[in-house]
XYZ file of C-alpha atoms in Angstrom:
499
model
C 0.000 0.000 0.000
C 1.624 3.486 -0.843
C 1.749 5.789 1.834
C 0.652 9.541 1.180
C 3.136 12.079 0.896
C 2.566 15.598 2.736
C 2.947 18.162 0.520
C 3.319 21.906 1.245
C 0.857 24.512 0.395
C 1.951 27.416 -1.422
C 0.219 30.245 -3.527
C -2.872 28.479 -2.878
C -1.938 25.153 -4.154
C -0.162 21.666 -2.570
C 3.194 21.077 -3.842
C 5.611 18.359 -3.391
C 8.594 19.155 -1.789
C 12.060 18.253 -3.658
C 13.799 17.604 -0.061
C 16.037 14.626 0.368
C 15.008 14.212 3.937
C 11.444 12.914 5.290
C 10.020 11.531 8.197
C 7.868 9.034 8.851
C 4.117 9.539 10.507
C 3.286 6.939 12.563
C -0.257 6.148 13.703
C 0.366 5.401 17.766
C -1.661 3.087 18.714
C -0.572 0.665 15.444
C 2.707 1.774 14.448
C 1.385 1.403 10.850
C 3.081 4.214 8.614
C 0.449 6.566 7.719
C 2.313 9.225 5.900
C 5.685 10.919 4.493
C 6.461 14.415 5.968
C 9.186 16.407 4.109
C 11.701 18.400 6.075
C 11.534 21.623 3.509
C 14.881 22.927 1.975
C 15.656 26.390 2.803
C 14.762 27.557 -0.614
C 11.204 25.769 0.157
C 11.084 27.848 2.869
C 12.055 31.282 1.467
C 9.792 30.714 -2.059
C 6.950 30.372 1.015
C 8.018 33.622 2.528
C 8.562 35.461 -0.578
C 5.200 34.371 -1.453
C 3.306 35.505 1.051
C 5.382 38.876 1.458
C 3.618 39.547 -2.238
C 0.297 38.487 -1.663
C 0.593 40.748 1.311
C 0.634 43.695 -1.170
C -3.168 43.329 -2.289
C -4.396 41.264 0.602
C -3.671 44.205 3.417
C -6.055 45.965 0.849
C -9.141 43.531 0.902
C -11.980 45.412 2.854
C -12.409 44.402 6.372
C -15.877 42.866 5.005
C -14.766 40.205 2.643
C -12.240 39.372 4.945
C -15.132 38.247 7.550
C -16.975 36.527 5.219
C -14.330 34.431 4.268
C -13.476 33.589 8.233
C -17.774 32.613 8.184
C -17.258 30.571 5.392
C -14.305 28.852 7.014
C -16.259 28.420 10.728
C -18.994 26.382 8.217
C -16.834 24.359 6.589
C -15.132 23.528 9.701
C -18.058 22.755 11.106
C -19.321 20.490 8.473
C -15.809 18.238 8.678
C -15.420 17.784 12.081
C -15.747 14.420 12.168
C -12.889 14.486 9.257
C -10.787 16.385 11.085
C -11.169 14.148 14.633
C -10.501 11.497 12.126
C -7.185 12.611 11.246
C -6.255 14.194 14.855
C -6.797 10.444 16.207
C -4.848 8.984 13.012
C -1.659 10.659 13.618
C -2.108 11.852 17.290
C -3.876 9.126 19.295
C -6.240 11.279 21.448
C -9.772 9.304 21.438
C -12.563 10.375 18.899
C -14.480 12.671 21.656
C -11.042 13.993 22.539
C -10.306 15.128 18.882
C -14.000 16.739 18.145
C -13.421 18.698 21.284
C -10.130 19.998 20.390
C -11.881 20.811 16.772
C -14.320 22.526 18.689
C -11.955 24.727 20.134
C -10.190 25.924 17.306
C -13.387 26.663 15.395
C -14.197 29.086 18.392
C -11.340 31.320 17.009
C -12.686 31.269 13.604
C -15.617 32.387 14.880
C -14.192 35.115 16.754
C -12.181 36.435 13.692
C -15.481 36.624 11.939
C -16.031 40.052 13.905
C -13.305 41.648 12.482
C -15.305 43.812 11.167
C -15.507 45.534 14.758
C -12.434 43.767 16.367
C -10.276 45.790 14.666
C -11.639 49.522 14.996
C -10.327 52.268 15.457
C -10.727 55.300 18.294
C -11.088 59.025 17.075
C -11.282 61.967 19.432
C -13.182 65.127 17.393
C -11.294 68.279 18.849
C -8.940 67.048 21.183
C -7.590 70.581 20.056
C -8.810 73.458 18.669
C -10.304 71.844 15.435
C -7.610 69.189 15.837
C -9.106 65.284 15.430
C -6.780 62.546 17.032
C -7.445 59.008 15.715
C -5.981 55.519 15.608
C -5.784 52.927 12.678
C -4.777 49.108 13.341
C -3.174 48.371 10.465
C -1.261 44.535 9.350
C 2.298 44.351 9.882
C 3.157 42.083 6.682
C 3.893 38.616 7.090
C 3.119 36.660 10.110
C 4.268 32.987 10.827
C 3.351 30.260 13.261
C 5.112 26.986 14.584
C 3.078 24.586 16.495
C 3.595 21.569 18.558
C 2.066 18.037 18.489
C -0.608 18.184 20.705
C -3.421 19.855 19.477
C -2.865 19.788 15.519
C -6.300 21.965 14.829
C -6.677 24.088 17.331
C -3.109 25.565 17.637
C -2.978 26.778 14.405
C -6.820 28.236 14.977
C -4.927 30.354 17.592
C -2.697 31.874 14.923
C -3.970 32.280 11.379
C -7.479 33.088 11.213
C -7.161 36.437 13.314
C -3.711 36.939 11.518
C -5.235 36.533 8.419
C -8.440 38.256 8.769
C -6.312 41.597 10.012
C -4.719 41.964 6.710
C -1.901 40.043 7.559
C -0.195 36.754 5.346
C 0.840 34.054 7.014
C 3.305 30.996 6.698
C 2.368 28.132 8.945
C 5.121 25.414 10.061
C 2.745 22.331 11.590
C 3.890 19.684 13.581
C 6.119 16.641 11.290
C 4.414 14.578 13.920
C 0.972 14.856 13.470
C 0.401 17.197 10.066
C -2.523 15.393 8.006
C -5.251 17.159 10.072
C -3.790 20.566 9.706
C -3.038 20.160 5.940
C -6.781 19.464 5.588
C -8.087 22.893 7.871
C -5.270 24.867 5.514
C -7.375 22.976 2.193
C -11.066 24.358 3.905
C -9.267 27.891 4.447
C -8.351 28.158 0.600
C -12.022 26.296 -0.235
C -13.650 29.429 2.260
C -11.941 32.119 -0.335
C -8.175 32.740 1.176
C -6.564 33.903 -1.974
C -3.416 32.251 -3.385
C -0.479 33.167 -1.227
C -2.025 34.234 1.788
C -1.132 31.041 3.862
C 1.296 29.332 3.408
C 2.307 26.108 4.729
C 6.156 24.561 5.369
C 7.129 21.899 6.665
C 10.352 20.468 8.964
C 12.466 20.723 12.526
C 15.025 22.700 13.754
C 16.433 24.180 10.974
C 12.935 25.200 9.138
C 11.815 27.169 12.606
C 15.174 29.004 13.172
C 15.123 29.805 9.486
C 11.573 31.606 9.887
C 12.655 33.473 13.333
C 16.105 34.462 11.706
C 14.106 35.847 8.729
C 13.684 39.708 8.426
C 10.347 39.594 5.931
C 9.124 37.799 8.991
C 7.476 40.601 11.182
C 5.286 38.367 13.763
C 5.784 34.852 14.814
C 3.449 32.716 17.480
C 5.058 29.613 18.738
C 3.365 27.212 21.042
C 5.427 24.323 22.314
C 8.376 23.626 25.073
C 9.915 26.053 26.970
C 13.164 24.801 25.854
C 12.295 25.749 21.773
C 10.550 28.873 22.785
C 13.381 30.110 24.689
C 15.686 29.636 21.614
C 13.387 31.096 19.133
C 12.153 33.694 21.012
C 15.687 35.126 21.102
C 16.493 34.775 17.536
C 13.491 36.460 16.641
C 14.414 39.349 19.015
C 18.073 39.485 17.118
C 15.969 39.438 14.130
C 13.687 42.496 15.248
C 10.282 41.094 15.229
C 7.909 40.656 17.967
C 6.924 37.317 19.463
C 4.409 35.375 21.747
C 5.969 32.493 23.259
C 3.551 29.826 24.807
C 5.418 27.327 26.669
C 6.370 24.673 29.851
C 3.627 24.027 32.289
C 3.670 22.256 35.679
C -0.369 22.539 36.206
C -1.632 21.944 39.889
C -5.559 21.564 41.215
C -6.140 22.924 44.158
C -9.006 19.919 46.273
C -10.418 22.096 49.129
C -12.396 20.118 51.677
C -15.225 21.718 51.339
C -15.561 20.953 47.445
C -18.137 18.609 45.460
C -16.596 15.193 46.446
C -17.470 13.271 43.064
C -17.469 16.342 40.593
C -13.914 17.294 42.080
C -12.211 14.478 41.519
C -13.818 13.136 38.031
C -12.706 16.610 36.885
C -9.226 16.061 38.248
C -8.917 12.500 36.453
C -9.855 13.940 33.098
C -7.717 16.789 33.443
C -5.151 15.030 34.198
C -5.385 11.425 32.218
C -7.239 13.287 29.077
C -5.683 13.143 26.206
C -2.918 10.921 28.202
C -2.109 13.672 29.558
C -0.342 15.461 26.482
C -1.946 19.058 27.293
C 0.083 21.964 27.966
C -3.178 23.083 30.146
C -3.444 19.532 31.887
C -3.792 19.227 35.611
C -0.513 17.276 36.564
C -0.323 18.069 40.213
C -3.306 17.576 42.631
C -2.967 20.419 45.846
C -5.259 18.225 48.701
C -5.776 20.642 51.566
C -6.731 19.713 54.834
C -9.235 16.988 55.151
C -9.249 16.461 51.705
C -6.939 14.380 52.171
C -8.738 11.655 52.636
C -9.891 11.756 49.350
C -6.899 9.549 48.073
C -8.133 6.675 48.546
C -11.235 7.828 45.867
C -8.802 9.489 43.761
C -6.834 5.774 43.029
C -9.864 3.667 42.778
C -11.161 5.961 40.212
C -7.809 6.454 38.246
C -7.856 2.317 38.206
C -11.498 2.553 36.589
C -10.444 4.700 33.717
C -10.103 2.399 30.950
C -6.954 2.608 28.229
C -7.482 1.932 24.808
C -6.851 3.295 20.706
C -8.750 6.326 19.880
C -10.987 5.345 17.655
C -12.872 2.756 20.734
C -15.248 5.339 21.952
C -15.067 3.982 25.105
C -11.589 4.637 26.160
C -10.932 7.070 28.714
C -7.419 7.975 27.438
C -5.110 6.495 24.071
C -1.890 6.044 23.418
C 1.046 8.709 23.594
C 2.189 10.177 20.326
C 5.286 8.771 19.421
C 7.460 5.533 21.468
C 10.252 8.220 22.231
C 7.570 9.934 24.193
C 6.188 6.376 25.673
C 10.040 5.763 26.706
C 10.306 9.259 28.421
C 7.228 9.306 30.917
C 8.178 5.762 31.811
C 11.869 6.906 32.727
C 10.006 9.665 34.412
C 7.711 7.316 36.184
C 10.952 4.716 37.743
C 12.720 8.228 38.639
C 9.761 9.013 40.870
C 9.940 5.481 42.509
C 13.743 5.739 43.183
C 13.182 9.176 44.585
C 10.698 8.297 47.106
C 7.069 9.206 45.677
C 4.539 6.256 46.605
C 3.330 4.495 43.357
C -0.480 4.178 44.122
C -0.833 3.285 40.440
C 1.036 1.790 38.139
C -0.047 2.312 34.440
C 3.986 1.194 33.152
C 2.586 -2.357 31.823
C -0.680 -1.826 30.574
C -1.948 -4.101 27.651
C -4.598 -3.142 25.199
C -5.947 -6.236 23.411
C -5.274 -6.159 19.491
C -2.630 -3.549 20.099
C 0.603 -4.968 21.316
C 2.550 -2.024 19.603
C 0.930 0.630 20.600
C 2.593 3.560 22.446
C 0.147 3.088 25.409
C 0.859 4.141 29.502
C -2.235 4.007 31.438
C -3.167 6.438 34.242
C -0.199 6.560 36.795
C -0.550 8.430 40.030
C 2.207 9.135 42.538
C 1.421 9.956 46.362
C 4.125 11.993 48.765
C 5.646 13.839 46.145
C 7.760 16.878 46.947
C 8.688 19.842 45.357
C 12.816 18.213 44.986
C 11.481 14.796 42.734
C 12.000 15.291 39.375
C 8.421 14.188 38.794
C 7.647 17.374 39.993
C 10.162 19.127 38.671
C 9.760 18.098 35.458
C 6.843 18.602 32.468
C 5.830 15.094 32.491
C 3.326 15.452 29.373
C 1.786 11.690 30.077
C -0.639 10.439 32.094
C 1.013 10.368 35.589
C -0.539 12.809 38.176
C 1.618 13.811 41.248
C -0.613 14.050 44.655
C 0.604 16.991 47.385
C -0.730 17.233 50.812
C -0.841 20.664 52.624
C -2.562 21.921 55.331
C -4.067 25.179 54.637
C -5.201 27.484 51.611
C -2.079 29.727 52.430
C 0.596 26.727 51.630
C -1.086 25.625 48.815
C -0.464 29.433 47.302
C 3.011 29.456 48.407
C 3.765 25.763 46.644
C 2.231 26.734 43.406
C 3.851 30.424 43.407
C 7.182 28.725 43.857
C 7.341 26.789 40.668
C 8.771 28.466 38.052
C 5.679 27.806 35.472
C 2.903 29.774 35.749
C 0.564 28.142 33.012
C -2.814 27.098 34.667
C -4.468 26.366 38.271
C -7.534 25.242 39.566
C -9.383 25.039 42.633
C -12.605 23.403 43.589
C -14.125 24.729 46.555
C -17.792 25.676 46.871
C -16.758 29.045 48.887
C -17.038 32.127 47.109
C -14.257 33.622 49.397
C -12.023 30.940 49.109
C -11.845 30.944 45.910
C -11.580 35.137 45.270
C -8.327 34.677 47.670
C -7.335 31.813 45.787
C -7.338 34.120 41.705
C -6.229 37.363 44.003
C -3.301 35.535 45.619
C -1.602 32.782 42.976
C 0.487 33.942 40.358
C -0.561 31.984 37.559
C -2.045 33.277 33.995
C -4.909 30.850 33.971
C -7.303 30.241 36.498
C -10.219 27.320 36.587
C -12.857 27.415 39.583
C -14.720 24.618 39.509
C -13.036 23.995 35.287
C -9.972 21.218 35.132
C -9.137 22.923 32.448
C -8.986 27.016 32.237
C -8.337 27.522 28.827
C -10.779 30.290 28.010
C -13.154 31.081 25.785
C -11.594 32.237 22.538
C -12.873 35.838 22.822
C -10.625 36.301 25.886
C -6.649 36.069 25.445
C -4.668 33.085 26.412
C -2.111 34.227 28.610
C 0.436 32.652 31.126
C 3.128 33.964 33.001
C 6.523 33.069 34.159
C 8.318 30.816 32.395
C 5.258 29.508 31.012
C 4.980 32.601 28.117
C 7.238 34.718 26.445
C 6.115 38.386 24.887
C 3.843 40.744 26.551
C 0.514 39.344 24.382
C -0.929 36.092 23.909
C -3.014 34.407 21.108
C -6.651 35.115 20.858
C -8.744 38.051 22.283
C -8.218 41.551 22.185
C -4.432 40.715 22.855
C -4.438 38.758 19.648
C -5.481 41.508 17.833
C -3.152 44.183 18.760
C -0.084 41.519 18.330
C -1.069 41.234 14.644
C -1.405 44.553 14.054
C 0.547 47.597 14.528
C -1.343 51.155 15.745
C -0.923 54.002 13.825
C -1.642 57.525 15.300
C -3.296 60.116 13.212
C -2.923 63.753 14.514
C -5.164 66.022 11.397
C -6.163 69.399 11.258
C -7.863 70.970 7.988
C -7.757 74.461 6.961
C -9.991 76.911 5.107
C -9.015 76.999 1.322
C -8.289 80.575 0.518
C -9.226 80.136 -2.717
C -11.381 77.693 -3.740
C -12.063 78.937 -6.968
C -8.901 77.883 -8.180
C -6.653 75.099 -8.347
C -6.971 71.862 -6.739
C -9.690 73.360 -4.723
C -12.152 74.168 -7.727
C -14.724 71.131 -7.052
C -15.308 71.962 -3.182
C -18.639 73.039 -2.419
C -18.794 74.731 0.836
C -22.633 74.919 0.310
């Protein structure tokens, strides 16, 4: 059976890459080959750029109303393929069927929210802020923008960058996962289909060298990377050498905050899903569990319901949680997982030999949870992204705070608690960018910006939102006064009226 070759996309059409070197996409749970991903020469990657630094010239022109009705055209056909698109998220990735619509779902709330464009990126005018003086501001593209995205979440990571980049006037060149691409090739097919002209997105393809190329690049103005700390570090400062701005989303260590006083059952399902969903490969995922006081002696719930959660490909609808996306990443949480045992974390669960029936290759862990872990283990220490989940015991509200301020990540928290003031000190007092109350899983609507601080972002604004909008575009200041003609029976000033 031949196995599909990824091509890239440029000036609105697929074309085959002439690189010598390729990779391999691997469907997780089988192992089967799946596809061929090239790793784009450099002159790939420049005929992209120069590409969509032309279209740029006429696109930045488009009125601000075909440019939404392209984005509602795109939220429809989005819409329409979303079982296509799971499809090929569970393919390549491994998250379950229900996993991958939701994660669709996601992304196409950003395409919705470009499609108010039309008022998302207004101006402000002040009418004689002197005498006969109007002050006003235009939001205007900065040229071409560029994205590089990680594994995880195939759709909706590059819904964070392109369709608001796009729909300000901007062009874009798009560098996808080589892990997981076939999803993301088919949401850059339904953007063209919607009315994206030729040349307005762009897609390459490759590692290392294909990303630094893009940061180094000085036709590159913008560029939104969401992936490890380690990469967004690098890039980040190659794109400040290179004198364009940057949003960096990166590392998380996650922690849930289990007040006594909480909804037993809701707390802790919402826990397990956080944490075990997707096996745990979510930048957003609850990793640590915070138990305060009497809760405890909840642990005992916690295991017996991690044991339940059943481990299985993505496409059985009624696995809890599939297979991790590649056997390098299989090999690292289990390392991970026998340095928490030799460090002194109790193993309550033990997902290191799980077998799925049917699958013996598959690159499945099942749900792992550690009791007594500290903040010295290198389970703790460490971005696990599997499905292990780290238990804490404090005593009060105030040492929970203080253990999740210390960490150096400052991605997401939770807290379940069914006290309104316990939970107001809890978003006053932690210093985290996103906060759940009662939600596993705080990533916000897509009309608000995702944010993060500490080490966990990079760049004063964040995809989506208002913040999304004013990294894409750049403000322009308009100071005007007008004068009486003198003559305007002459000249240039012949066809005024002044009634």
């Amino acid at each position: 059976m031949s196995v599909r070759e990824i091509p890239m996309y440029i000036n609105g059409q697929p074309v085959p890459s002439q690189s010598q070197e390729w990779r391999d996409v691997i469907n997780p749970a089988t192992q089967e080959v799946v596809a061929r991903v090239p790793f784009c020469t450099a002159d790939e990657v420049e005929r992209a750029i120069s590409n969509a630094k032309e279209a740029f010239k006429e696109w930045r022109k488009v009125p601000l109303g075909k440019r939404m009705r392209i984005m509602l055209k795109l939220q429809a056909l989005i819409r329409d393929n979303t079982a296509e698109l799971a499809a090929l998220i569970t393919e390549e990735h491994g998250k379950t069927l229900p996993d991958a619509e939701g994660e669709v779902g996601r992304g196409l709330e950003v395409v919705e929210h470009a499609c108010s464009i039309t008022s998302l990126q207004l101006g402000e005018l002040a009418e004689n802020a002197a005498n006969e003086v109007d002050v006003y501001t235009m939001h205007q593209p900065l040229g071409v923008g560029a994205g590089i995205t990680a594994f995880n979440f195939p759709i909706m990571l590059p819904c964070f960058m392109f369709p608001l980049a796009i729909a300000t006037g901007n062009t874009f060149v798009l560098k996808p996962s080589e892990q997981d691409p076939s999803s993301t090739m088919r949401l850059v097919e339904l953007a063209h289909e919607a009315g994206i002209p030729p040349g307005v997105l762009n897609v390459v393809h490759g590692g290392p060298d294909v990303a630094n190329q893009i940061a180094d690049h000085q036709d590159i103005k913008a560029l939104s990377f969401i992936g490890s700390t380690h990469v967004g570090s690098l890039l980040y400062n190659r794109a400040a050498a290179a004198g364009k701005r940057m949003q960096a989303m990166m590392g998380a260590k996650n922690h849930c905050v289990v007040m006594p006083d909480a909804n037993r059952s809701q707390a802790i399902n919402n826990l397990l899903g956080s944490a075990f969903g997707a096996a745990g490969q979510r930048c957003m995922a609850n990793s640590v569990v915070v138990l305060v006081g009497e809760a405890r002696e909840w642990l005992s719930d916690i295991v017996e319901a991690a044991r339940a959660m059943k481990v299985g490909p993505g496409t059985q609808l009624d696995a809890d949680l599939g297979p991790l996306v590649s056997p390098a990443a299989r090999d690292r949480v289990l390392r991970l997982i026998d340095a928490g045992e030799k460090e002194g974390a109790k193993l309550m669960v033990d997902g290191r030999n799980v077998q799925v029936d049917g699958y013996p290759n598959g690159n499945f862990v099942g749900p792992t949870l550690f009791s007594d872990v500290t903040a010295d283990m290198t389970i703790y220490r460490e971005e696990i992204f599997g499905p292990v989940l780290c238990v804490v015991s404090v005593e009060t509200l105030d040492e929970a705070i203080e253990f999740i301020n210390a960490n150096p990540n400052g991605n997401g928290t939770s807290i379940f608690t069914n006290s309104g003031w316990i939970a107001r000190r809890f978003e006053t007092d932690i210093d985290v960018g996103q906060i759940g109350i009662n939600v596993p899983i705080p990533v916000p609507v897509a009309y608000f910006s995702f944010t993060g601080s500490r080490a966990s972002k990079l760049g004063d604004l964040g995809p989506n939102g208002k913040q999304a909008i004013a990294f894409w575009t750049q403000t322009k200041t308009v100071t005007a006064r007008w004068f009486e003609p003198e003559n305007v029976s002459s000249g240039i000033n012949s066809t005024i009226s002044l009634g």
